[in-house]
Short mmCIF file of C-alpha atoms and ligand atoms in Angstrom, two decimals:
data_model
loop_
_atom_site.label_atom_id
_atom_site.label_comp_id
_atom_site.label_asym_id
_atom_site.label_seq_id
_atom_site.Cartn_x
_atom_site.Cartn_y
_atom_site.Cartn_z
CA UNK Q 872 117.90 63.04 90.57
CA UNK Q 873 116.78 65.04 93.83
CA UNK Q 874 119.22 67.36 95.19
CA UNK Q 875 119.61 65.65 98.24
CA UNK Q 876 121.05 62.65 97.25
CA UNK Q 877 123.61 64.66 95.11
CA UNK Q 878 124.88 66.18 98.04
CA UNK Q 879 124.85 62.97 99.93
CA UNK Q 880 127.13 61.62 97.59
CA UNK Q 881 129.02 64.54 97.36
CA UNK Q 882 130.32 64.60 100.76
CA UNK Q 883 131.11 61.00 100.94
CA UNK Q 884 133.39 61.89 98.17
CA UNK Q 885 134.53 64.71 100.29
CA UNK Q 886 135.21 62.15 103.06
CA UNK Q 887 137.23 60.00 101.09
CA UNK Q 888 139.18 62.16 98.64
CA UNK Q 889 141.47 64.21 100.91
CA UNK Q 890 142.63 66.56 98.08
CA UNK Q 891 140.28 69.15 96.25
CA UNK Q 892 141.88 68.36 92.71
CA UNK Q 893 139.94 65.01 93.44
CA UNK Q 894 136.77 65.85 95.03
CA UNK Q 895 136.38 68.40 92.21
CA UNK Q 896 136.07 66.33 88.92
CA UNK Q 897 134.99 63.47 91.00
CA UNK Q 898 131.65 65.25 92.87
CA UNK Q 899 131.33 66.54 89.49
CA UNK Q 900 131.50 63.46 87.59
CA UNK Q 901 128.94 61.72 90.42
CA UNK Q 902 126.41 64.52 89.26
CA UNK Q 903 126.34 62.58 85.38
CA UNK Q 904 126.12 59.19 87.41
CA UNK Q 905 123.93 59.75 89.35
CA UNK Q 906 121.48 62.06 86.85
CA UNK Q 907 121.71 58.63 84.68
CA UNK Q 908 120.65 56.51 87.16
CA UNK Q 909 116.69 55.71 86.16
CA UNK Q 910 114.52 57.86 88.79
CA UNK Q 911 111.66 60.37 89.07
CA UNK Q 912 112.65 63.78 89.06
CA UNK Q 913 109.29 65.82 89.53
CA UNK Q 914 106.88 67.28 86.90
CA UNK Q 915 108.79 69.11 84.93
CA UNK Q 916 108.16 68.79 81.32
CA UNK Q 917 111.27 67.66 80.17
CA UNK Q 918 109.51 66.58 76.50
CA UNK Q 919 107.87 70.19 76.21
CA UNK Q 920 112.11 71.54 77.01
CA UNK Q 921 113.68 69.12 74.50
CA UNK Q 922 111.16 69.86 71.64
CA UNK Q 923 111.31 74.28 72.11
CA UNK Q 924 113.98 75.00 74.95
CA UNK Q 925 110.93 76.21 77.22
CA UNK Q 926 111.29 75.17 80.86
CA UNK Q 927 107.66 75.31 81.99
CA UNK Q 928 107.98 75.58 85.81
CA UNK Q 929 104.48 74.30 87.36
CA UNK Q 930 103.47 75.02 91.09
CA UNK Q 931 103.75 71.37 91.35
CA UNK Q 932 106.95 71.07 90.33
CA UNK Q 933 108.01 74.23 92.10
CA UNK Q 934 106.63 72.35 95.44
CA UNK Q 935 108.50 69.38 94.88
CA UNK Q 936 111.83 71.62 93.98
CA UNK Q 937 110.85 73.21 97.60
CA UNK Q 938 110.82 70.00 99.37
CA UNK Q 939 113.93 69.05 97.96
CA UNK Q 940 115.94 72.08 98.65
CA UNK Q 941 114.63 71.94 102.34
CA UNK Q 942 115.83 68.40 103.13
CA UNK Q 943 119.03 69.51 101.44
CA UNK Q 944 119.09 72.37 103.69
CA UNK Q 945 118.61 70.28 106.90
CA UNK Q 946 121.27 66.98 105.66
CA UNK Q 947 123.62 69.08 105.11
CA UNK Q 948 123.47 71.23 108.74
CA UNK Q 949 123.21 68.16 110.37
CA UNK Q 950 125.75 65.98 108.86
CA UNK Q 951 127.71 69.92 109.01
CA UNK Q 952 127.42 69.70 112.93
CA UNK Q 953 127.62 65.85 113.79
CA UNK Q 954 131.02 65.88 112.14
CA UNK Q 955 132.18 68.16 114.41
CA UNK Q 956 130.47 66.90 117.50
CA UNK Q 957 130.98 63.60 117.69
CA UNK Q 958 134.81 64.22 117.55
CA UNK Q 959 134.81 62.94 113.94
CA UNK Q 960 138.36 64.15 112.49
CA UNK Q 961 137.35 65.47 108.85
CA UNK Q 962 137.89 68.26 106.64
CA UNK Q 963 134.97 69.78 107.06
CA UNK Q 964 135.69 72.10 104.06
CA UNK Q 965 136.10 68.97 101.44
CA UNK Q 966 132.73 67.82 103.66
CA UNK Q 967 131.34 71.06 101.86
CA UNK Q 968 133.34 71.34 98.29
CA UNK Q 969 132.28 67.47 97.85
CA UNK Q 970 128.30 68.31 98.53
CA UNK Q 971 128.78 71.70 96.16
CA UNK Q 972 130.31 70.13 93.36
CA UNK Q 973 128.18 67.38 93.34
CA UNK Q 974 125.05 69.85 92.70
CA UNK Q 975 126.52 72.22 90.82
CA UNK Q 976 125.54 71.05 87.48
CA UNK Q 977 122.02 71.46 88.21
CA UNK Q 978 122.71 74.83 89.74
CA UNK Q 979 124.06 76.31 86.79
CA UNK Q 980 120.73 75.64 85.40
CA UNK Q 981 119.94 78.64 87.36
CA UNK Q 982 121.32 80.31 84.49
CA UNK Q 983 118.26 79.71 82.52
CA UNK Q 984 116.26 82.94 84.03
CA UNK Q 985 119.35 85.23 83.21
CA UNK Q 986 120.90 86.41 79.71
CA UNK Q 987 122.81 82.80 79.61
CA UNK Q 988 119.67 81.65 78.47
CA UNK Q 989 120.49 83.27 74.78
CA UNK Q 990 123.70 81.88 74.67
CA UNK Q 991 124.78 79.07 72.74
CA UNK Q 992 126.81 76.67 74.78
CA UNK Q 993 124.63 77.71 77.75
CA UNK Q 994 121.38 75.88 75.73
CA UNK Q 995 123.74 72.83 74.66
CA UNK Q 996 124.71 72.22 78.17
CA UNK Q 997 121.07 72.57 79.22
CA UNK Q 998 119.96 70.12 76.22
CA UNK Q 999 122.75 67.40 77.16
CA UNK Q 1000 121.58 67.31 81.16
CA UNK Q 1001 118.36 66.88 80.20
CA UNK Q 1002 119.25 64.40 77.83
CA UNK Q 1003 121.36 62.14 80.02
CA UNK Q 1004 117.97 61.76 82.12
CA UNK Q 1005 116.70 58.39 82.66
CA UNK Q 1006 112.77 58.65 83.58
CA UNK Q 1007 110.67 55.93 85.07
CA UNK Q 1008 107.84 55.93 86.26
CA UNK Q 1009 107.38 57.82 89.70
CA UNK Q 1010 106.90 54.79 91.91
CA UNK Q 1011 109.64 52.52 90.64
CA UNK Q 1012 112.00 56.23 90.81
CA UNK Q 1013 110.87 56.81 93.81
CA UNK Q 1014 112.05 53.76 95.41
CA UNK Q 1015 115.51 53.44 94.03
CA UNK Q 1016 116.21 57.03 95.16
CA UNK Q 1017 115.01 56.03 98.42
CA UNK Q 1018 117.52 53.14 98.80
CA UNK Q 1019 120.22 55.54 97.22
CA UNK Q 1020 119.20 57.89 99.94
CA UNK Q 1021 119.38 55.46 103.07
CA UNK Q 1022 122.76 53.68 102.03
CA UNK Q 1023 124.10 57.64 101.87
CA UNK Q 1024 122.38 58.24 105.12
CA UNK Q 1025 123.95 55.04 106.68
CA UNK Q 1026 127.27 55.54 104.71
CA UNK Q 1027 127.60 59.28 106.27
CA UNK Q 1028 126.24 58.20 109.89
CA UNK Q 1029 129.18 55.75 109.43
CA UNK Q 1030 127.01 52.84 110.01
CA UNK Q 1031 128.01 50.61 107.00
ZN1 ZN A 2342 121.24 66.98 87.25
#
């Protein structure tokens, strides 16, 4: 699932859970969720990974990482400021811990171009998240991440 809409869901955890020993295993947990939700996560060879452990990284894949990681970027600064501006009272530090947790599990896939890479529970972990994957094809993907994605944006704007 796209980055963004982990984080998205991630701080509207962090809005609702006032306690960190919540938002912590629950952003987590949301990661799983939403990972098994049937959507289109870019080019990546995920066949080519599950068969030898290689992560071929393509330009086009790479681009599509970009993208992502921009909008990320930008959601998060914005819904970072309009929380304070428009006089909404939050915890703008569970805002944060709620959107971190939430992507961490795909962060720690970072871990891949270090020395984790050789170690054991490091390639199970990798081999289970890219397990728990549910493809489809990109059009049909594409749309139910965009309807995850608005109800977030709505959600967060506090709109619905
Ligand atoms: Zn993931």
């Amino acid at each position: 699932m796209f980055w963004v809409i982990h984080i998205l869901l991630g701080m509207v955890i962090g809005l609702e859970f006032h306690s960190a020993w919540l938002i912590i295993p629950i952003a987590l947990l949301s990661h799983f969720i939403l990972d098994y939700i049937p959507h289109w996560d870019g080019f990546f060879d995920k066949e080519l990974f599950q068969e030898t452990g290689f992560a071929k990284i393509t330009k086009r894949d790479f681009m599509v990482k970009l993208i992502d990681f921009s909008f990320m970027i930008l959601i998060t600064l914005y819904f970072y400021s309009m929380y304070i501006e428009g006089g909404m009272i939050v915890n703008k530090n569970y805002l944060i811990l709620g959107a971190f947790m939430a992507l961490l599990p795909d962060l720690v896939k970072i871990g891949y171009f270090t020395r984790l890479k050789k170690r054991k529970t490091f390639k199970k972990y990798l081999h289970f998240h890219s397990r728990i994957q549910r493809d489809i094809n990109w059009k049909k993907g594409l749309i139910i991440q965009a309807i995850l994605l608005i109800i977030l944006l709505l959600y967060l704007n506090r709109l619905i």
